[in-house]
Short mmCIF file of C-alpha atoms and ligand atoms in Angstrom, two decimals:
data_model
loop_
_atom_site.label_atom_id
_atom_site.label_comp_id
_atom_site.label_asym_id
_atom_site.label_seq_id
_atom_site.Cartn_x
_atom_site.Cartn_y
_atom_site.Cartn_z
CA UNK A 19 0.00 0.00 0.00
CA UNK A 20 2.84 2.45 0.84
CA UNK A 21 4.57 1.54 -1.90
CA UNK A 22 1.54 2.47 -4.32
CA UNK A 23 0.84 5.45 -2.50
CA UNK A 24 4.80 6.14 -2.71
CA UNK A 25 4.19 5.43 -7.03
CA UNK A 26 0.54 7.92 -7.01
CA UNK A 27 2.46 10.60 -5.05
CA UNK A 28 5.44 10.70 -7.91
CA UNK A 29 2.99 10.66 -10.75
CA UNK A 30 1.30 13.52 -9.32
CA UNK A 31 4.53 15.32 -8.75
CA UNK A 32 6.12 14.80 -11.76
CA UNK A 33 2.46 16.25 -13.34
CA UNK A 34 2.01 19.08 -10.79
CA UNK A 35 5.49 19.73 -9.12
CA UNK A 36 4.60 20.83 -5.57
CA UNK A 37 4.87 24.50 -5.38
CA UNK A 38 5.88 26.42 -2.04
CA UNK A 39 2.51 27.81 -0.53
CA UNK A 40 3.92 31.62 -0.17
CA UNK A 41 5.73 32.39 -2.88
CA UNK A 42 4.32 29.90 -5.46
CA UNK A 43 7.63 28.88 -6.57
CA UNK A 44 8.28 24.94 -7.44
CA UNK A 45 9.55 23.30 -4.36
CA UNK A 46 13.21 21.74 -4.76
CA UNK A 47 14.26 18.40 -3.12
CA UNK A 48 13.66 17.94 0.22
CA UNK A 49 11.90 21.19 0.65
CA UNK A 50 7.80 20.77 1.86
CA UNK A 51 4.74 23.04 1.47
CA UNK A 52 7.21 26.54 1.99
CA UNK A 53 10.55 27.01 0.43
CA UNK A 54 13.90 27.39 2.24
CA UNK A 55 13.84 30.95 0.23
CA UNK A 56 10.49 32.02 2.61
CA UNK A 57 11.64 30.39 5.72
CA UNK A 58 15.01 32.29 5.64
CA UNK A 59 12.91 35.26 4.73
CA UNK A 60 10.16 35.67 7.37
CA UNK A 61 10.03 38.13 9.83
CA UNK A 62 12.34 36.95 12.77
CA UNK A 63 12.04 38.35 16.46
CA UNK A 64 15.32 39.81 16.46
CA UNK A 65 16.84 40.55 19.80
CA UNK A 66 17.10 44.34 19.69
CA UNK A 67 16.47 46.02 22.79
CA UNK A 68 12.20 46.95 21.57
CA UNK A 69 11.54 43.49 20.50
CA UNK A 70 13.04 42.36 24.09
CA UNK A 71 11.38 45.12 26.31
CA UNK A 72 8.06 44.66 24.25
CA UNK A 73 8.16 40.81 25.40
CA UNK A 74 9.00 41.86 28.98
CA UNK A 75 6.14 44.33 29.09
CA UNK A 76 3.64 41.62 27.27
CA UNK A 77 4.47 38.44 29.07
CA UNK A 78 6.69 38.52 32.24
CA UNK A 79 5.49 41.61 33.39
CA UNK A 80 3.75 39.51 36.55
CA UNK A 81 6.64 37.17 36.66
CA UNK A 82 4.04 33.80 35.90
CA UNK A 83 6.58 33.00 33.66
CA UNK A 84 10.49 33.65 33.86
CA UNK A 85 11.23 34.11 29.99
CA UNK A 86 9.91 33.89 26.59
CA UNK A 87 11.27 33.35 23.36
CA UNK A 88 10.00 32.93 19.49
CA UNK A 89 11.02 33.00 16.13
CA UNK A 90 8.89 34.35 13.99
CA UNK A 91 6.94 37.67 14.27
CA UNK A 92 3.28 36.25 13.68
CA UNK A 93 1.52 39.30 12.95
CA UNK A 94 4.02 40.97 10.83
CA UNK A 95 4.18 38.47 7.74
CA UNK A 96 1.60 36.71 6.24
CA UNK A 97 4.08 34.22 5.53
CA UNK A 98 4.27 33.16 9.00
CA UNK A 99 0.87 33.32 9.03
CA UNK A 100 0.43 30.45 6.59
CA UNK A 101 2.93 28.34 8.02
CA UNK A 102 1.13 28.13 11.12
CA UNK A 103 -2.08 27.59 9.08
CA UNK A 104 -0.28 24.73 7.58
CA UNK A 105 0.77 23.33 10.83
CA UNK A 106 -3.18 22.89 11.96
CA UNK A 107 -4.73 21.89 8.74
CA UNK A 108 -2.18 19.66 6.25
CA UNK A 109 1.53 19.84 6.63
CA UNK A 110 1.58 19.33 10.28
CA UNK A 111 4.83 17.06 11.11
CA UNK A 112 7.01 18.27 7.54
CA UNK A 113 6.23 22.04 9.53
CA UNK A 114 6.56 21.28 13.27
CA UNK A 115 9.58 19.49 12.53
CA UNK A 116 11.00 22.82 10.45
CA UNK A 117 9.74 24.70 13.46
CA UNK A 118 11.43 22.47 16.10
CA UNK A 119 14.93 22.72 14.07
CA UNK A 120 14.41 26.84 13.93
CA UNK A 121 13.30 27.06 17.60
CA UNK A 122 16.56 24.60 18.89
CA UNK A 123 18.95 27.34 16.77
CA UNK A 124 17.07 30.31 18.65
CA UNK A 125 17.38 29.23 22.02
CA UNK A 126 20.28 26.59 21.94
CA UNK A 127 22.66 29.74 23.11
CA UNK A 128 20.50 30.53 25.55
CA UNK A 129 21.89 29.56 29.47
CA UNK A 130 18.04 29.47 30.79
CA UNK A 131 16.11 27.62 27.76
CA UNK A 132 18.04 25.42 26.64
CA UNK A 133 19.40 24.30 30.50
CA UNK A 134 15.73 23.23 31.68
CA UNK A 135 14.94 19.82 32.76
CA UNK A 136 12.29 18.97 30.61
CA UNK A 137 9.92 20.87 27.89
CA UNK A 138 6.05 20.53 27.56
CA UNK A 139 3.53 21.23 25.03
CA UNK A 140 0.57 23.18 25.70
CA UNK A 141 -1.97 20.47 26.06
CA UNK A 142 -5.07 20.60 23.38
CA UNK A 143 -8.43 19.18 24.91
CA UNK A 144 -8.55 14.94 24.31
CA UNK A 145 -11.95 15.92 22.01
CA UNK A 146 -10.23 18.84 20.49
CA UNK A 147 -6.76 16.22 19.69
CA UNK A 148 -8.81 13.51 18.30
CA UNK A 149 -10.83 15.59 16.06
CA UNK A 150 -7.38 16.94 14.52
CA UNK A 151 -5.76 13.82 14.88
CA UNK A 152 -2.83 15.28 16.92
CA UNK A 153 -1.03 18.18 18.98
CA UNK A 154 0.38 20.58 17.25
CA UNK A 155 2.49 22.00 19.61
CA UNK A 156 3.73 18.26 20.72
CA UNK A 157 4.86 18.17 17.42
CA UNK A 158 6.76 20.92 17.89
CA UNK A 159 8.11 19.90 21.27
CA UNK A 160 9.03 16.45 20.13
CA UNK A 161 11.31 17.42 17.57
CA UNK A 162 13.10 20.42 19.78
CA UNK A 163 13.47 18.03 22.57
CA UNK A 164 15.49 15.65 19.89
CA UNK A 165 17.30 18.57 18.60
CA UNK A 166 18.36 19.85 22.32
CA UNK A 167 18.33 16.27 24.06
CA UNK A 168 15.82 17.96 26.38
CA UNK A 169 13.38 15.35 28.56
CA UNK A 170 9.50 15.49 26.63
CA UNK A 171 6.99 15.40 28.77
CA UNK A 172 3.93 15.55 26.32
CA UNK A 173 1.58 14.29 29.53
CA UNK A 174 2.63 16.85 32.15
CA UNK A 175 0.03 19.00 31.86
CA UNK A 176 -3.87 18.28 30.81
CA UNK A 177 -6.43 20.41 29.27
CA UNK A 178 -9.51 19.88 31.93
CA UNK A 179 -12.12 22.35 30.33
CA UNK A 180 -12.92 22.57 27.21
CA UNK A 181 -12.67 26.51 26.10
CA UNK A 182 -13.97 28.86 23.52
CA UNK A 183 -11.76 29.47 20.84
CA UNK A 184 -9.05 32.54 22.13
CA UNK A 185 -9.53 34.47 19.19
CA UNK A 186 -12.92 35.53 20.14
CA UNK A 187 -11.62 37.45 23.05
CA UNK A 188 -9.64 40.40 24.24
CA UNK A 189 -6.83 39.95 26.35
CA UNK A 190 -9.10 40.21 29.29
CA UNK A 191 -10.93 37.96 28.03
CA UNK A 192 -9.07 35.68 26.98
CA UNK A 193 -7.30 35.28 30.56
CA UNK A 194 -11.20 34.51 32.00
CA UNK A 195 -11.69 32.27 29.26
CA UNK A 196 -8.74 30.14 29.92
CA UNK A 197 -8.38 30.19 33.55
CA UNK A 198 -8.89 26.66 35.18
CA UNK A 199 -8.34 24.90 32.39
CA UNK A 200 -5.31 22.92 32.73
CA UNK A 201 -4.28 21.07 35.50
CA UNK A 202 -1.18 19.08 35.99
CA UNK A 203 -1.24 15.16 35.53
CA UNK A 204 -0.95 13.27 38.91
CA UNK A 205 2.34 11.50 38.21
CA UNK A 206 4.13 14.48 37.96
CA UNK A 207 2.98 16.67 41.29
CA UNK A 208 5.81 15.89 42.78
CA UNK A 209 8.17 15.33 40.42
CA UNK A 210 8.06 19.01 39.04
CA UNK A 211 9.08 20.35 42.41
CA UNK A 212 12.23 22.62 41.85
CA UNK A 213 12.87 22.01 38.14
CA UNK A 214 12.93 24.16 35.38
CA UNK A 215 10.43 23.63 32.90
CA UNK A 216 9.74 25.09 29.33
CA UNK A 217 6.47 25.09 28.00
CA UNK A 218 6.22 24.96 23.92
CA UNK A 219 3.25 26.72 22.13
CA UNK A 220 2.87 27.08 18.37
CA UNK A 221 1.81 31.06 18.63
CA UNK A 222 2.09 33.35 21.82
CA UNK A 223 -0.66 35.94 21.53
CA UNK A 224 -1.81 37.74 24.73
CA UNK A 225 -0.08 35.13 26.48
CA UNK A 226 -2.79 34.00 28.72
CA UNK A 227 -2.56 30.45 27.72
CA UNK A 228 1.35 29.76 28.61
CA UNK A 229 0.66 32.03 31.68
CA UNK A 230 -2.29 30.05 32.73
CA UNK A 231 -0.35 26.72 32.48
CA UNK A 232 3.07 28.43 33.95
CA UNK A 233 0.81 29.04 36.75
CA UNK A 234 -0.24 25.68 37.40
CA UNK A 235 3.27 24.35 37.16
CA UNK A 236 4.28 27.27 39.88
CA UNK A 237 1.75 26.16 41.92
CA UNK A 238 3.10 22.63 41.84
CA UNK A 239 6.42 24.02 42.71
CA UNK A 240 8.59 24.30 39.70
CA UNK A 241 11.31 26.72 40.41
CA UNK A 242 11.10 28.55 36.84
CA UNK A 243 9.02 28.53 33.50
CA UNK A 244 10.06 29.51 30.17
CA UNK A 245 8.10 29.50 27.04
CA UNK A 246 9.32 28.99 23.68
CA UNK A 247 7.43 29.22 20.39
CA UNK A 248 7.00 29.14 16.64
CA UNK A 249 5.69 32.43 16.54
CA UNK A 250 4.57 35.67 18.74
CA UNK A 251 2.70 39.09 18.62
CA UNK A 252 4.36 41.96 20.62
ZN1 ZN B 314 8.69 30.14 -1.21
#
């Protein structure tokens, strides 16, 4: 069956060559959905002194969690904006994994990110991960925690509520919306106590989310939090 599949999947190919879904152009060997050309193009959180006090301002301000980092600038370029896309509804491993890779060369440097003891997704809802068939942002995690030899935890934290979708909301909002909706799994209550954890989220918006679950994880006792993603609006 693979194998057949593997033949179908040429002929189509070689008929219509896959083209990269930002700039159109045909993909090369190796490459999937977006060019190398578009991922070494999009809008990067560069650390100038804004970008860093803008994240300070947005996200640690309450010191829920210790430190943030990202690659990509979500709102800036559509670009990003389709990758993401692309990582919910089609090209989800060929992207996480692309993701993963970028994220590991972002933070590898960095003493506090890439020295925790183990890295977490943000949990999706068990409905909301069958009905899409898997986590995104464990995606992500899995392959950064290969790249970094970082412990995976994809259990450590559960999604307990179901919630309506962020993007409905304000920032005020969205913090009401989300709050009690994670809760850590029982295994792991003690074993979090004084270790450094870093949560993994595809996009960082308001921020609510990764605070909300950096809260639980406090509560539990982890000495610090850090949150890495794909993507972020400052
Ligand atoms: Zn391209």
């Amino acid at each position: 069956m693979d194998t057949l599949l593997g033949i179908v999947e040429a002929f189509v190919n070689f008929v219509y060559p896959p083209t990269c879904m930002t700039c159109w152009r045909d993909l090369k060997r190796g490459e999937a959905f977006i060019c190398m050309k578009c991922w070494d193009s999009f809008e990067r959180v560069s650390p100038t002194e804004a970008i860093i006090q803008a994240i300070e301002r947005k996200f640690l301000i309450d010191e829920t969690v210790d430190k943030i980092d990202a690659v990509f600038l979500f709102e800036q370029d559509p670009g990003v904006r389709t990758a993401v896309h692309l990582l919910k509804y089609g090209g989800a491993e060929k992207i996480a994994d692309r993701f993963g890779i970028l994220i590991a060369g972002k933070i590898v440097g960095d003493p506090k990110l890439s020295m925790c003891d183990m890295l977490a997704p943000v949990p999706l809802h068990p409905a909301r991960k069958r009905e899409r068939g898997y986590n995104q942002s464990e995606l992500i995690a899995e392959r950064l925690s290969g790249e970094l030899g970082i412990r995976h935890e994809p259990d450590l934290l559960r999604r307990v509520r179901q919630t309506q979708s962020q993007t409905m909301f304000d920032a005020e909002g969205r913090r009401r919306n989300i709050a009690g909706a994670f809760s850590i799994a029982e295994r792991f209550t003690s074993e979090v106590k004084g270790k450094k954890i870093l949560l993994i989220d595809d996009v960082i918006t308001t921020g609510s989310t990764i605070k909300e679950c950096a809260g639980v994880l406090r509560n539990n006792g982890a000495s610090e939090v850090y949150g890495a993603a794909a993507a972020v609006t400052i």
